[in-house]
Amino acid sequence: MVENEPLRFGIIGTGGMGAGHLAAVQATHGMTLAAVCDTDSEALHQVTSDTGAPGFHDFEEMIAQVPMDGLIAALPHHLHRDIVAAACKARIPLLKEKPLARNMTEALEFVEMAEDAGILFMLATQRRYNPAYARMKQISEQLGHIFLARGQYCFRWSRDFVWRGQWETAGGGALHDMGYHTVDMLNWYLGLPDWVDAEWRSSGFPAMDYDTDDTAVTMFGYDSGAIGYLLTTWATTPAEETFYLHGTDGVARADQTGIVHMDTTGSVVSQEPGEGSSGIALRNQVAHFAQCIRTGAAPLTSARANLPNMAFIEAAYRSAAEETRVSPRDFLPE
Ligand SMILES: NC(=O)c1ccc[n+]([C@@H]2O[C@H](COP(=O)([O-])OP(=O)(O)OC[C@H]3O[C@@H](n4cnc5c(N)ncnc54)[C@H](O)[C@@H]3O)[C@@H](O)[C@H]2O)c1
């Protein structure tokens, strides 16, 4: 890192979510694209032609050849271990896409690897960097006793699941993948629940070969008496991503179009537009990563801070397997 010079970033996995990170780096002051990596020649050619950045098929080679201040990785879940190991070996700060890992055992290993190597390890959970969802956090403190929380994240997947369809490569389906954001919001707003009770199915696409959940319903509760549910499905329409908090003094509802604060009768107290897409959140997220690299501060969404998300998901799948309520806290380290 050279003082007063833009920070140099390498992006690994450019075909899917990596494209969003690439756009965020290019649009953010003080950041520059140093190199890109993708095993898919077509995806790599596209991005090197568009950006002029050097391209690599092998991220170890990219890390060895190009001086960089940070890595941003958006890879299939079974490859997250390799990129965490490579960042640790090269001692380069890493912003890695969610989920933290395929399961809690792997998550704890990743956190330990990064802490032993002393690298900055941040998770991409961009709802935390979205102004509308951050406002929801502030409004949650004006709702009195919150007795009900509910999140819906639904759409219909339109391609083959590829690596997402198998437990081995993905670690889980709709709940673990897209639902990770909804779980993260719940843990952010209300903290980790005291129990979860989940059911999931993988029957929405009879013609496709996959065994991870395409639909999951997870009930949860707190010792305070608050209860709620998360519904995650990538098997049906209409597309919807909404999160509600219901309190004794009011209600808050957030989605991509904005946040509405209502009183208990449903009259609007305040209303603020959202961003409509994840562009602002992704830019805020990479800017936060850059700021942490420059200052040495711990990121808001550090890998360790993501352990409760993994604990919730692990408990939900265990609950479904054992047909009983499970405490997510049992999966957290002492
Ligand atoms: N934050 C979000 O909103 C969001 C949205 C979608 C996906 N994601 C996450 O992003 C990650 C990637 O998901 P995706 O949907 O982009 O997947 P994808 O399969 O669409 O794209 C992955 C890309 O990585 C490339 N790739 C595969 N192996 C590679 C390797 N060894 N080295 C370099 N490149 C390699 C592929 O060619 C492809 O271009 C996952 O962790 C997923 O959960 C996050």
mmCIF file of C-alpha atoms and ligand atoms in Angstrom:
data_model
loop_
_atom_site.group_PDB
_atom_site.id
_atom_site.type_symbol
_atom_site.label_atom_id
_atom_site.label_comp_id
_atom_site.label_asym_id
_atom_site.label_seq_id
_atom_site.Cartn_x
_atom_site.Cartn_y
_atom_site.Cartn_z
ATOM 1 C CA MET A 1 0.000 0.000 0.000
ATOM 2 C CA VAL A 2 1.413 3.382 -1.030
ATOM 3 C CA GLU A 3 0.198 6.374 0.994
ATOM 4 C CA ASN A 4 -2.166 8.671 -0.992
ATOM 5 C CA GLU A 5 -2.186 6.234 -3.944
ATOM 6 C CA PRO A 6 -5.379 4.326 -4.868
ATOM 7 C CA LEU A 7 -5.570 0.855 -3.312
ATOM 8 C CA ARG A 8 -5.080 -1.992 -5.798
ATOM 9 C CA PHE A 9 -7.618 -4.846 -5.850
ATOM 10 C CA GLY A 10 -7.743 -8.232 -7.514
ATOM 11 C CA ILE A 11 -11.147 -9.789 -8.257
ATOM 12 C CA ILE A 12 -11.473 -13.566 -8.344
ATOM 13 C CA GLY A 13 -14.568 -15.007 -10.032
ATOM 14 C CA THR A 14 -15.953 -12.394 -12.421
ATOM 15 C CA GLY A 15 -18.806 -14.252 -14.139
ATOM 16 C CA GLY A 16 -21.527 -13.842 -11.510
ATOM 17 C CA MET A 17 -21.530 -11.718 -8.361
ATOM 18 C CA GLY A 18 -17.894 -10.731 -9.030
ATOM 19 C CA ALA A 19 -19.185 -8.444 -11.812
ATOM 20 C CA GLY A 20 -21.011 -6.389 -9.176
ATOM 21 C CA HIS A 21 -17.843 -6.049 -7.092
ATOM 22 C CA LEU A 22 -15.891 -5.077 -10.181
ATOM 23 C CA ALA A 23 -18.363 -2.289 -10.980
ATOM 24 C CA ALA A 24 -18.207 -1.137 -7.345
ATOM 25 C CA VAL A 25 -14.383 -0.975 -7.367
ATOM 26 C CA GLN A 26 -14.392 0.962 -10.639
ATOM 27 C CA ALA A 27 -16.976 3.426 -9.321
ATOM 28 C CA THR A 28 -15.300 4.065 -5.964
ATOM 29 C CA HIS A 29 -12.783 6.813 -5.372
ATOM 30 C CA GLY A 30 -9.407 5.625 -4.078
ATOM 31 C CA MET A 31 -9.686 2.092 -5.502
ATOM 32 C CA THR A 32 -8.216 0.655 -8.652
ATOM 33 C CA LEU A 33 -8.560 -2.694 -10.403
ATOM 34 C CA ALA A 34 -5.135 -4.411 -10.418
ATOM 35 C CA ALA A 35 -6.066 -7.782 -11.935
ATOM 36 C CA VAL A 36 -8.930 -10.195 -12.536
ATOM 37 C CA CYS A 37 -9.157 -13.972 -12.424
ATOM 38 C CA ASP A 38 -11.684 -16.478 -13.773
ATOM 39 C CA THR A 39 -11.287 -20.065 -14.947
ATOM 40 C CA ASP A 40 -13.890 -19.438 -17.662
ATOM 41 C CA SER A 41 -12.012 -18.054 -20.687
ATOM 42 C CA GLU A 42 -15.066 -16.310 -22.105
ATOM 43 C CA ALA A 43 -15.867 -14.531 -18.833
ATOM 44 C CA LEU A 44 -12.210 -13.589 -18.410
ATOM 45 C CA HIS A 45 -11.887 -12.295 -21.978
ATOM 46 C CA GLN A 46 -15.000 -10.173 -21.530
ATOM 47 C CA VAL A 47 -13.727 -8.517 -18.385
ATOM 48 C CA THR A 48 -10.142 -7.981 -19.561
ATOM 49 C CA SER A 49 -11.426 -6.384 -22.796
ATOM 50 C CA ASP A 50 -13.820 -4.149 -20.864
ATOM 51 C CA THR A 51 -11.346 -3.049 -18.192
ATOM 52 C CA GLY A 52 -7.838 -3.460 -19.633
ATOM 53 C CA ALA A 53 -6.807 -5.189 -16.381
ATOM 54 C CA PRO A 54 -4.456 -8.180 -16.656
ATOM 55 C CA GLY A 55 -6.346 -11.481 -16.572
ATOM 56 C CA PHE A 56 -5.456 -14.831 -15.002
ATOM 57 C CA HIS A 57 -7.003 -18.294 -14.957
ATOM 58 C CA ASP A 58 -5.219 -19.210 -11.733
ATOM 59 C CA PHE A 59 -5.543 -16.986 -8.666
ATOM 60 C CA GLU A 60 -2.321 -18.275 -7.091
ATOM 61 C CA GLU A 61 -0.507 -17.035 -10.203
ATOM 62 C CA MET A 62 -2.327 -13.697 -10.058
ATOM 63 C CA ILE A 63 -1.390 -13.218 -6.403
ATOM 64 C CA ALA A 64 2.245 -14.157 -7.107
ATOM 65 C CA GLN A 65 2.608 -11.818 -10.095
ATOM 66 C CA VAL A 66 0.562 -8.695 -9.316
ATOM 67 C CA PRO A 67 1.160 -6.418 -6.306
ATOM 68 C CA MET A 68 -2.217 -5.928 -4.621
ATOM 69 C CA ASP A 69 -3.627 -4.364 -1.443
ATOM 70 C CA GLY A 70 -6.747 -6.524 -1.288
ATOM 71 C CA LEU A 71 -8.584 -9.476 -2.834
ATOM 72 C CA ILE A 72 -12.304 -9.715 -3.557
ATOM 73 C CA ALA A 73 -13.580 -13.252 -4.152
ATOM 74 C CA ALA A 74 -16.941 -14.416 -5.532
ATOM 75 C CA LEU A 75 -16.504 -18.147 -6.075
ATOM 76 C CA PRO A 76 -18.637 -21.286 -5.724
ATOM 77 C CA HIS A 77 -18.817 -22.244 -2.040
ATOM 78 C CA HIS A 78 -16.560 -25.327 -2.229
ATOM 79 C CA LEU A 79 -13.723 -23.086 -3.501
ATOM 80 C CA HIS A 80 -13.882 -20.622 -0.610
ATOM 81 C CA ARG A 81 -11.366 -22.690 1.365
ATOM 82 C CA ASP A 82 -8.741 -22.319 -1.386
ATOM 83 C CA ILE A 83 -9.085 -18.563 -1.553
ATOM 84 C CA VAL A 84 -9.004 -18.138 2.240
ATOM 85 C CA ALA A 85 -5.835 -20.272 2.307
ATOM 86 C CA ALA A 86 -4.252 -18.292 -0.553
ATOM 87 C CA ALA A 87 -5.032 -14.912 1.070
ATOM 88 C CA CYS A 88 -3.608 -16.157 4.383
ATOM 89 C CA LYS A 89 -0.459 -17.486 2.710
ATOM 90 C CA ALA A 90 0.138 -14.204 0.851
ATOM 91 C CA ARG A 91 -1.078 -12.149 3.856
ATOM 92 C CA ILE A 92 -3.477 -10.091 1.714
ATOM 93 C CA PRO A 93 -6.752 -8.629 3.078
ATOM 94 C CA LEU A 94 -9.764 -10.566 1.784
ATOM 95 C CA LEU A 95 -13.351 -9.515 1.082
ATOM 96 C CA LYS A 96 -15.089 -12.837 0.427
ATOM 97 C CA GLU A 97 -18.641 -13.402 -0.689
ATOM 98 C CA LYS A 98 -21.104 -14.896 1.747
ATOM 99 C CA PRO A 99 -21.743 -17.468 3.139
ATOM 100 C CA LEU A 100 -18.831 -17.575 5.545
ATOM 101 C CA ALA A 101 -18.442 -21.310 4.763
ATOM 102 C CA ARG A 102 -20.370 -24.462 3.849
ATOM 103 C CA ASN A 103 -20.893 -25.392 7.492
ATOM 104 C CA MET A 104 -19.926 -24.347 11.005
ATOM 105 C CA THR A 105 -16.848 -26.590 11.210
ATOM 106 C CA GLU A 106 -15.450 -25.012 8.070
ATOM 107 C CA ALA A 107 -16.457 -21.512 9.254
ATOM 108 C CA LEU A 108 -14.478 -21.901 12.476
ATOM 109 C CA GLU A 109 -11.478 -23.181 10.504
ATOM 110 C CA PHE A 110 -11.614 -20.137 8.180
ATOM 111 C CA VAL A 111 -11.801 -17.680 11.082
ATOM 112 C CA GLU A 112 -8.902 -19.397 12.820
ATOM 113 C CA MET A 113 -6.794 -19.489 9.631
ATOM 114 C CA ALA A 114 -7.271 -15.742 9.058
ATOM 115 C CA GLU A 115 -6.675 -14.826 12.696
ATOM 116 C CA ASP A 116 -3.517 -16.960 12.820
ATOM 117 C CA ALA A 117 -2.263 -15.278 9.632
ATOM 118 C CA GLY A 118 -3.280 -11.870 11.007
ATOM 119 C CA ILE A 119 -5.146 -10.842 7.844
ATOM 120 C CA LEU A 120 -8.227 -8.650 7.536
ATOM 121 C CA PHE A 121 -11.075 -11.011 6.571
ATOM 122 C CA MET A 122 -14.398 -9.377 5.700
ATOM 123 C CA LEU A 123 -17.634 -10.964 4.489
ATOM 124 C CA ALA A 124 -19.756 -9.518 1.693
ATOM 125 C CA THR A 125 -23.173 -9.159 3.337
ATOM 126 C CA GLN A 126 -24.099 -5.970 1.577
ATOM 127 C CA ARG A 127 -27.479 -5.365 3.196
ATOM 128 C CA ARG A 128 -25.494 -4.003 6.149
ATOM 129 C CA TYR A 129 -24.151 -1.281 3.826
ATOM 130 C CA ASN A 130 -27.561 -0.420 2.350
ATOM 131 C CA PRO A 131 -28.894 2.905 3.717
ATOM 132 C CA ALA A 132 -32.510 1.644 3.832
ATOM 133 C CA TYR A 133 -31.636 -1.441 5.871
ATOM 134 C CA ALA A 134 -29.370 0.600 8.133
ATOM 135 C CA ARG A 135 -32.324 2.944 8.736
ATOM 136 C CA MET A 136 -34.414 -0.107 9.691
ATOM 137 C CA LYS A 137 -31.889 -0.784 12.439
ATOM 138 C CA GLN A 138 -32.419 2.763 13.813
ATOM 139 C CA ILE A 139 -36.215 2.496 13.546
ATOM 140 C CA SER A 140 -36.158 -0.880 15.334
ATOM 141 C CA GLU A 141 -35.240 1.063 18.467
ATOM 142 C CA GLN A 142 -38.487 3.106 18.237
ATOM 143 C CA LEU A 143 -40.920 0.182 17.959
ATOM 144 C CA GLY A 144 -41.310 -0.651 21.660
ATOM 145 C CA HIS A 145 -41.190 -4.348 22.474
ATOM 146 C CA ILE A 146 -40.677 -6.209 19.190
ATOM 147 C CA PHE A 147 -42.783 -9.350 19.478
ATOM 148 C CA LEU A 148 -42.760 -10.524 15.855
ATOM 149 C CA ALA A 149 -40.174 -10.493 13.047
ATOM 150 C CA ARG A 150 -40.694 -11.959 9.585
ATOM 151 C CA GLY A 151 -38.579 -12.111 6.479
ATOM 152 C CA GLN A 152 -39.506 -13.364 3.026
ATOM 153 C CA TYR A 153 -36.963 -13.838 0.261
ATOM 154 C CA CYS A 154 -38.549 -15.478 -2.784
ATOM 155 C CA PHE A 155 -37.909 -15.814 -6.493
ATOM 156 C CA ARG A 156 -37.754 -18.545 -9.133
ATOM 157 C CA TRP A 157 -34.317 -19.717 -10.220
ATOM 158 C CA SER A 158 -34.119 -19.720 -14.011
ATOM 159 C CA ARG A 159 -30.913 -21.686 -14.766
ATOM 160 C CA ASP A 160 -29.325 -24.986 -13.876
ATOM 161 C CA PHE A 161 -28.210 -25.050 -10.237
ATOM 162 C CA VAL A 162 -24.711 -26.313 -11.221
ATOM 163 C CA TRP A 163 -22.671 -26.275 -7.929
ATOM 164 C CA ARG A 164 -25.614 -24.797 -5.991
ATOM 165 C CA GLY A 165 -27.614 -28.020 -6.267
ATOM 166 C CA GLN A 166 -25.392 -30.281 -4.149
ATOM 167 C CA TRP A 167 -24.687 -30.184 -0.406
ATOM 168 C CA GLU A 168 -21.026 -31.021 -0.992
ATOM 169 C CA THR A 169 -20.333 -28.027 -3.232
ATOM 170 C CA ALA A 170 -22.867 -25.538 -1.829
ATOM 171 C CA GLY A 171 -23.272 -26.429 1.848
ATOM 172 C CA GLY A 172 -27.033 -25.791 1.618
ATOM 173 C CA GLY A 173 -29.695 -24.353 -0.663
ATOM 174 C CA ALA A 174 -32.017 -21.357 -0.581
ATOM 175 C CA LEU A 175 -31.700 -20.831 3.184
ATOM 176 C CA HIS A 176 -27.906 -21.030 3.225
ATOM 177 C CA ASP A 177 -27.296 -19.114 -0.024
ATOM 178 C CA MET A 178 -29.708 -16.188 -0.593
ATOM 179 C CA GLY A 179 -31.283 -16.693 2.834
ATOM 180 C CA TYR A 180 -27.918 -15.867 4.399
ATOM 181 C CA HIS A 181 -28.792 -12.179 3.876
ATOM 182 C CA THR A 182 -32.160 -12.543 5.639
ATOM 183 C CA VAL A 183 -30.558 -14.424 8.529
ATOM 184 C CA ASP A 184 -27.906 -11.702 8.716
ATOM 185 C CA MET A 185 -30.597 -9.006 8.941
ATOM 186 C CA LEU A 186 -32.431 -10.855 11.693
ATOM 187 C CA ASN A 187 -29.227 -11.283 13.718
ATOM 188 C CA TRP A 188 -28.378 -7.617 13.098
ATOM 189 C CA TYR A 189 -31.776 -6.277 14.179
ATOM 190 C CA LEU A 190 -32.712 -8.625 17.017
ATOM 191 C CA GLY A 191 -29.678 -10.775 17.814
ATOM 192 C CA LEU A 192 -29.327 -14.536 17.549
ATOM 193 C CA PRO A 193 -32.596 -16.303 18.459
ATOM 194 C CA ASP A 194 -32.704 -18.720 21.399
ATOM 195 C CA TRP A 195 -34.296 -21.459 19.304
ATOM 196 C CA VAL A 196 -35.093 -22.327 15.698
ATOM 197 C CA ASP A 197 -37.460 -24.896 14.241
ATOM 198 C CA ALA A 198 -37.168 -25.478 10.482
ATOM 199 C CA GLU A 199 -38.527 -27.538 7.610
ATOM 200 C CA TRP A 200 -37.199 -27.561 4.067
ATOM 201 C CA ARG A 201 -38.061 -29.130 0.714
ATOM 202 C CA SER A 202 -36.325 -29.700 -2.606
ATOM 203 C CA SER A 203 -39.303 -30.461 -4.827
ATOM 204 C CA GLY A 204 -39.924 -27.247 -6.787
ATOM 205 C CA PHE A 205 -38.091 -28.348 -9.943
ATOM 206 C CA PRO A 206 -38.974 -32.021 -10.590
ATOM 207 C CA ALA A 207 -37.044 -32.080 -13.899
ATOM 208 C CA MET A 208 -33.770 -30.929 -12.323
ATOM 209 C CA ASP A 209 -31.180 -32.973 -10.444
ATOM 210 C CA TYR A 210 -30.382 -31.328 -7.095
ATOM 211 C CA ASP A 211 -30.706 -32.158 -3.423
ATOM 212 C CA THR A 212 -30.266 -28.845 -1.566
ATOM 213 C CA ASP A 213 -33.302 -26.984 -0.228
ATOM 214 C CA ASP A 214 -35.175 -24.893 -2.780
ATOM 215 C CA THR A 215 -37.636 -23.822 -0.084
ATOM 216 C CA ALA A 216 -37.227 -23.501 3.684
ATOM 217 C CA VAL A 217 -39.436 -22.172 6.447
ATOM 218 C CA THR A 218 -37.626 -21.418 9.689
ATOM 219 C CA MET A 219 -39.514 -20.420 12.820
ATOM 220 C CA PHE A 220 -37.513 -18.856 15.628
ATOM 221 C CA GLY A 221 -38.003 -17.433 19.095
ATOM 222 C CA TYR A 222 -36.329 -15.496 21.879
ATOM 223 C CA ASP A 223 -36.470 -15.881 25.645
ATOM 224 C CA SER A 224 -37.991 -12.342 25.602
ATOM 225 C CA GLY A 225 -41.097 -13.923 24.058
ATOM 226 C CA ALA A 226 -40.533 -12.573 20.544
ATOM 227 C CA ILE A 227 -41.167 -15.031 17.718
ATOM 228 C CA GLY A 228 -40.991 -15.001 13.931
ATOM 229 C CA TYR A 229 -40.246 -16.827 10.742
ATOM 230 C CA LEU A 230 -38.033 -16.635 7.672
ATOM 231 C CA LEU A 231 -39.325 -17.941 4.356
ATOM 232 C CA THR A 232 -36.646 -18.540 1.729
ATOM 233 C CA THR A 233 -37.401 -20.023 -1.665
ATOM 234 C CA TRP A 234 -35.870 -19.896 -5.107
ATOM 235 C CA ALA A 235 -38.584 -22.179 -6.485
ATOM 236 C CA THR A 236 -41.486 -19.806 -7.078
ATOM 237 C CA THR A 237 -42.748 -16.391 -8.095
ATOM 238 C CA PRO A 238 -43.550 -13.584 -7.429
ATOM 239 C CA ALA A 239 -40.102 -12.286 -6.528
ATOM 240 C CA GLU A 240 -40.206 -10.651 -3.129
ATOM 241 C CA GLU A 241 -37.656 -9.621 -0.547
ATOM 242 C CA THR A 242 -39.315 -8.054 2.481
ATOM 243 C CA PHE A 243 -38.484 -7.824 6.138
ATOM 244 C CA TYR A 244 -40.962 -6.759 8.851
ATOM 245 C CA LEU A 245 -40.494 -5.907 12.508
ATOM 246 C CA HIS A 246 -43.706 -5.645 14.582
ATOM 247 C CA GLY A 247 -43.495 -3.905 17.965
ATOM 248 C CA THR A 248 -45.884 -2.664 20.656
ATOM 249 C CA ASP A 249 -45.340 0.918 19.392
ATOM 250 C CA GLY A 250 -45.171 0.398 15.637
ATOM 251 C CA VAL A 251 -44.184 -1.581 12.585
ATOM 252 C CA ALA A 252 -41.255 -1.309 10.153
ATOM 253 C CA ARG A 253 -41.227 -2.803 6.657
ATOM 254 C CA ALA A 254 -38.147 -2.805 4.422
ATOM 255 C CA ASP A 255 -37.582 -3.970 0.878
ATOM 256 C CA GLN A 256 -35.368 -2.934 -2.047
ATOM 257 C CA THR A 257 -37.668 0.015 -2.792
ATOM 258 C CA GLY A 258 -37.395 1.506 0.661
ATOM 259 C CA ILE A 259 -38.294 1.488 4.319
ATOM 260 C CA VAL A 260 -41.657 2.402 5.857
ATOM 261 C CA HIS A 261 -42.205 3.107 9.551
ATOM 262 C CA MET A 262 -45.880 2.779 10.563
ATOM 263 C CA ASP A 263 -47.717 3.273 13.833
ATOM 264 C CA THR A 264 -49.770 0.405 15.263
ATOM 265 C CA THR A 265 -52.794 1.398 13.139
ATOM 266 C CA GLY A 266 -50.781 1.229 9.905
ATOM 267 C CA SER A 267 -50.522 5.011 9.387
ATOM 268 C CA VAL A 268 -47.180 6.010 7.917
ATOM 269 C CA VAL A 269 -44.835 7.742 10.384
ATOM 270 C CA SER A 270 -41.954 8.036 7.924
ATOM 271 C CA GLN A 271 -40.984 6.642 4.560
ATOM 272 C CA GLU A 272 -37.615 6.620 2.837
ATOM 273 C CA PRO A 273 -36.761 5.304 -0.598
ATOM 274 C CA GLY A 274 -34.283 2.466 -1.023
ATOM 275 C CA GLU A 275 -31.743 2.153 -3.777
ATOM 276 C CA GLY A 276 -33.710 -0.182 -6.062
ATOM 277 C CA SER A 277 -30.592 -2.212 -6.798
ATOM 278 C CA SER A 278 -27.575 -3.296 -4.807
ATOM 279 C CA GLY A 279 -25.253 -0.744 -6.460
ATOM 280 C CA ILE A 280 -24.999 1.706 -3.552
ATOM 281 C CA ALA A 281 -24.634 -1.062 -0.993
ATOM 282 C CA LEU A 282 -21.832 -2.710 -2.986
ATOM 283 C CA ARG A 283 -20.004 0.599 -3.328
ATOM 284 C CA ASN A 284 -20.387 1.340 0.387
ATOM 285 C CA GLN A 285 -19.179 -2.179 1.123
ATOM 286 C CA VAL A 286 -15.943 -1.948 -0.916
ATOM 287 C CA ALA A 287 -15.334 1.550 0.455
ATOM 288 C CA HIS A 288 -15.583 0.098 3.983
ATOM 289 C CA PHE A 289 -13.138 -2.671 3.010
ATOM 290 C CA ALA A 290 -10.696 -0.052 1.679
ATOM 291 C CA GLN A 291 -11.062 2.077 4.796
ATOM 292 C CA CYS A 292 -10.343 -0.917 7.050
ATOM 293 C CA ILE A 293 -7.236 -1.747 4.987
ATOM 294 C CA ARG A 294 -5.995 1.818 5.328
ATOM 295 C CA THR A 295 -6.767 2.242 9.034
ATOM 296 C CA GLY A 296 -6.336 -1.312 10.319
ATOM 297 C CA ALA A 297 -9.855 -1.127 11.820
ATOM 298 C CA ALA A 298 -11.889 -4.344 12.166
ATOM 299 C CA PRO A 299 -14.621 -4.554 9.511
ATOM 300 C CA LEU A 300 -18.265 -4.285 10.541
ATOM 301 C CA THR A 301 -18.888 -7.610 8.792
ATOM 302 C CA SER A 302 -15.763 -9.465 9.862
ATOM 303 C CA ALA A 303 -15.636 -13.219 9.392
ATOM 304 C CA ARG A 304 -15.887 -13.709 13.165
ATOM 305 C CA ALA A 305 -18.963 -11.445 13.314
ATOM 306 C CA ASN A 306 -20.568 -13.821 10.799
ATOM 307 C CA LEU A 307 -20.381 -16.867 13.070
ATOM 308 C CA PRO A 308 -23.926 -16.262 14.435
ATOM 309 C CA ASN A 309 -25.281 -16.405 10.857
ATOM 310 C CA MET A 310 -23.631 -19.789 10.399
ATOM 311 C CA ALA A 311 -24.931 -20.931 13.797
ATOM 312 C CA PHE A 312 -28.528 -20.001 12.845
ATOM 313 C CA ILE A 313 -28.316 -21.886 9.541
ATOM 314 C CA GLU A 314 -26.589 -24.907 11.067
ATOM 315 C CA ALA A 315 -29.265 -25.047 13.779
ATOM 316 C CA ALA A 316 -32.062 -24.745 11.197
ATOM 317 C CA TYR A 317 -30.787 -27.689 9.135
ATOM 318 C CA ARG A 318 -30.183 -29.733 12.299
ATOM 319 C CA SER A 319 -33.699 -28.913 13.476
ATOM 320 C CA ALA A 320 -35.184 -30.123 10.189
ATOM 321 C CA ALA A 321 -33.129 -33.328 10.291
ATOM 322 C CA GLU A 322 -34.002 -34.124 13.903
ATOM 323 C CA GLU A 323 -37.559 -32.719 13.842
ATOM 324 C CA THR A 324 -37.006 -30.711 16.984
ATOM 325 C CA ARG A 325 -36.216 -27.187 18.154
ATOM 326 C CA VAL A 326 -32.495 -26.457 18.245
ATOM 327 C CA SER A 327 -30.540 -23.655 19.938
ATOM 328 C CA PRO A 328 -28.185 -21.839 17.527
ATOM 329 C CA ARG A 329 -26.007 -20.870 20.492
ATOM 330 C CA ASP A 330 -24.984 -24.505 20.867
ATOM 331 C CA PHE A 331 -22.996 -24.135 17.638
ATOM 332 C CA LEU A 332 -21.021 -21.052 18.663
ATOM 333 C CA PRO A 333 -17.565 -21.404 20.210
ATOM 334 C CA GLU A 334 -17.356 -20.810 24.020
HETATM 335 N N1 LIG B 1 -24.043 -10.962 -2.095
HETATM 336 C C1 LIG B 1 -24.944 -11.336 -2.996
HETATM 337 O O1 LIG B 1 -25.984 -10.714 -3.153
HETATM 338 C C2 LIG B 1 -24.650 -12.543 -3.844
HETATM 339 C C3 LIG B 1 -25.403 -12.818 -4.984
HETATM 340 C C4 LIG B 1 -25.038 -13.929 -5.755
HETATM 341 C C5 LIG B 1 -23.997 -14.746 -5.369
HETATM 342 N N2 LIG B 1 -23.315 -14.442 -4.224
HETATM 343 C C6 LIG B 1 -22.185 -15.283 -3.776
HETATM 344 O O2 LIG B 1 -21.116 -15.104 -4.703
HETATM 345 C C7 LIG B 1 -20.366 -16.315 -4.807
HETATM 346 C C8 LIG B 1 -20.346 -16.762 -6.251
HETATM 347 O O3 LIG B 1 -21.683 -16.944 -6.678
HETATM 348 P P1 LIG B 1 -22.062 -16.637 -8.212
HETATM 349 O O4 LIG B 1 -23.556 -16.632 -8.269
HETATM 350 O O5 LIG B 1 -21.325 -15.453 -8.702
HETATM 351 O O6 LIG B 1 -21.486 -17.959 -8.891
HETATM 352 P P2 LIG B 1 -21.308 -18.263 -10.430
HETATM 353 O O7 LIG B 1 -21.155 -19.728 -10.534
HETATM 354 O O8 LIG B 1 -22.364 -17.552 -11.220
HETATM 355 O O9 LIG B 1 -19.932 -17.508 -10.799
HETATM 356 C C9 LIG B 1 -18.726 -17.927 -10.238
HETATM 357 C C10 LIG B 1 -17.583 -17.460 -11.143
HETATM 358 O O10 LIG B 1 -16.376 -17.986 -10.589
HETATM 359 C C11 LIG B 1 -15.632 -18.562 -11.655
HETATM 360 N N3 LIG B 1 -14.756 -19.592 -11.123
HETATM 361 C C12 LIG B 1 -15.064 -20.860 -10.770
HETATM 362 N N4 LIG B 1 -13.976 -21.489 -10.274
HETATM 363 C C13 LIG B 1 -12.971 -20.581 -10.279
HETATM 364 C C14 LIG B 1 -11.610 -20.609 -9.852
HETATM 365 N N5 LIG B 1 -11.048 -21.707 -9.335
HETATM 366 N N6 LIG B 1 -10.862 -19.493 -10.030
HETATM 367 C C15 LIG B 1 -11.398 -18.379 -10.573
HETATM 368 N N7 LIG B 1 -12.685 -18.288 -10.979
HETATM 369 C C16 LIG B 1 -13.455 -19.376 -10.833
HETATM 370 C C17 LIG B 1 -16.662 -19.115 -12.636
HETATM 371 O O11 LIG B 1 -16.142 -19.311 -13.926
HETATM 372 C C18 LIG B 1 -17.708 -17.997 -12.574
HETATM 373 O O12 LIG B 1 -17.410 -16.968 -13.499
HETATM 374 C C19 LIG B 1 -21.034 -17.306 -3.859
HETATM 375 O O13 LIG B 1 -20.389 -17.250 -2.625
HETATM 376 C C20 LIG B 1 -22.456 -16.770 -3.743
HETATM 377 O O14 LIG B 1 -23.101 -17.163 -2.538
HETATM 378 C C21 LIG B 1 -23.616 -13.362 -3.484
#
